[in-house]
């Protein structure tokens, strides 16, 4: 990694073990209006789900399925945490 990167390698180590890394991005970044059902199914089976969701929340990921939640679900979670 470059020295100017703020996220350290250990913080992203979960990505190598995540099931999505073995599946490909199509399920996790579907076209607008497409189903995220398959992505969520894969996420439910993944041991890295908590780390993935934490990363998405901490980094304000706005697109795709992260940690088993869609963009709208993460947005709701952020609002609940802020309240």
XYZ file of C-alpha atoms in Angstrom:
83
model
C 0.000 0.000 0.000
C 1.029 3.573 -0.510
C 2.132 5.528 2.509
C -0.568 8.167 1.895
C -3.361 5.612 2.341
C -5.295 6.112 5.573
C -6.649 2.554 5.801
C -4.054 0.033 6.895
C -3.708 -3.455 5.458
C -4.863 -5.250 8.634
C -8.072 -3.195 8.546
C -8.814 -4.557 5.063
C -7.555 -8.109 5.568
C -11.165 -9.312 5.898
C -11.688 -8.576 2.188
C -9.430 -11.437 1.120
C -11.500 -13.923 3.127
C -14.907 -12.508 2.195
C -17.139 -14.633 -0.014
C -17.801 -11.658 -2.296
C -14.117 -11.663 -3.258
C -14.653 -15.148 -4.653
C -17.985 -14.310 -6.310
C -17.399 -11.095 -8.218
C -18.992 -7.661 -8.037
C -22.062 -8.232 -10.234
C -24.250 -9.511 -7.383
C -23.103 -6.809 -4.983
C -23.343 -3.829 -7.327
C -26.461 -4.584 -9.394
C -28.061 -2.240 -11.866
C -30.575 0.169 -10.281
C -33.857 -1.603 -9.625
C -32.281 -5.077 -9.812
C -32.616 -7.604 -7.012
C -30.019 -7.814 -4.251
C -31.447 -11.112 -2.971
C -28.510 -13.220 -4.184
C -25.951 -10.808 -2.697
C -27.714 -10.904 0.668
C -27.820 -14.711 0.563
C -24.054 -14.816 0.005
C -23.508 -12.279 2.785
C -25.505 -14.382 5.263
C -23.040 -17.225 4.684
C -19.952 -15.026 5.053
C -17.970 -14.897 8.304
C -16.606 -11.475 7.298
C -20.048 -9.852 7.288
C -19.577 -7.826 10.521
C -16.234 -6.387 9.357
C -17.694 -5.622 5.939
C -20.689 -3.795 7.387
C -18.492 -1.844 9.807
C -16.251 -0.805 6.914
C -19.245 0.332 4.841
C -20.696 2.361 7.708
C -17.345 3.883 8.714
C -16.551 4.838 5.112
C -20.063 5.940 4.157
C -20.323 3.516 1.240
C -23.286 4.684 -0.836
C -23.504 1.947 -3.467
C -23.874 -1.805 -3.454
C -24.525 -4.454 -0.840
C -22.072 -4.394 2.065
C -22.333 -6.587 5.138
C -25.660 -7.938 3.924
C -27.359 -4.543 3.749
C -28.424 -2.473 0.750
C -27.750 1.248 0.408
C -31.166 2.125 1.865
C -30.743 -0.284 4.773
C -27.325 1.156 5.646
C -28.737 4.662 5.427
C -31.508 3.700 7.880
C -28.938 2.135 10.201
C -26.844 5.318 10.121
C -29.928 7.390 10.979
C -30.813 5.061 13.874
C -27.275 5.293 15.251
C -27.302 9.085 14.973
C -30.605 9.390 16.875
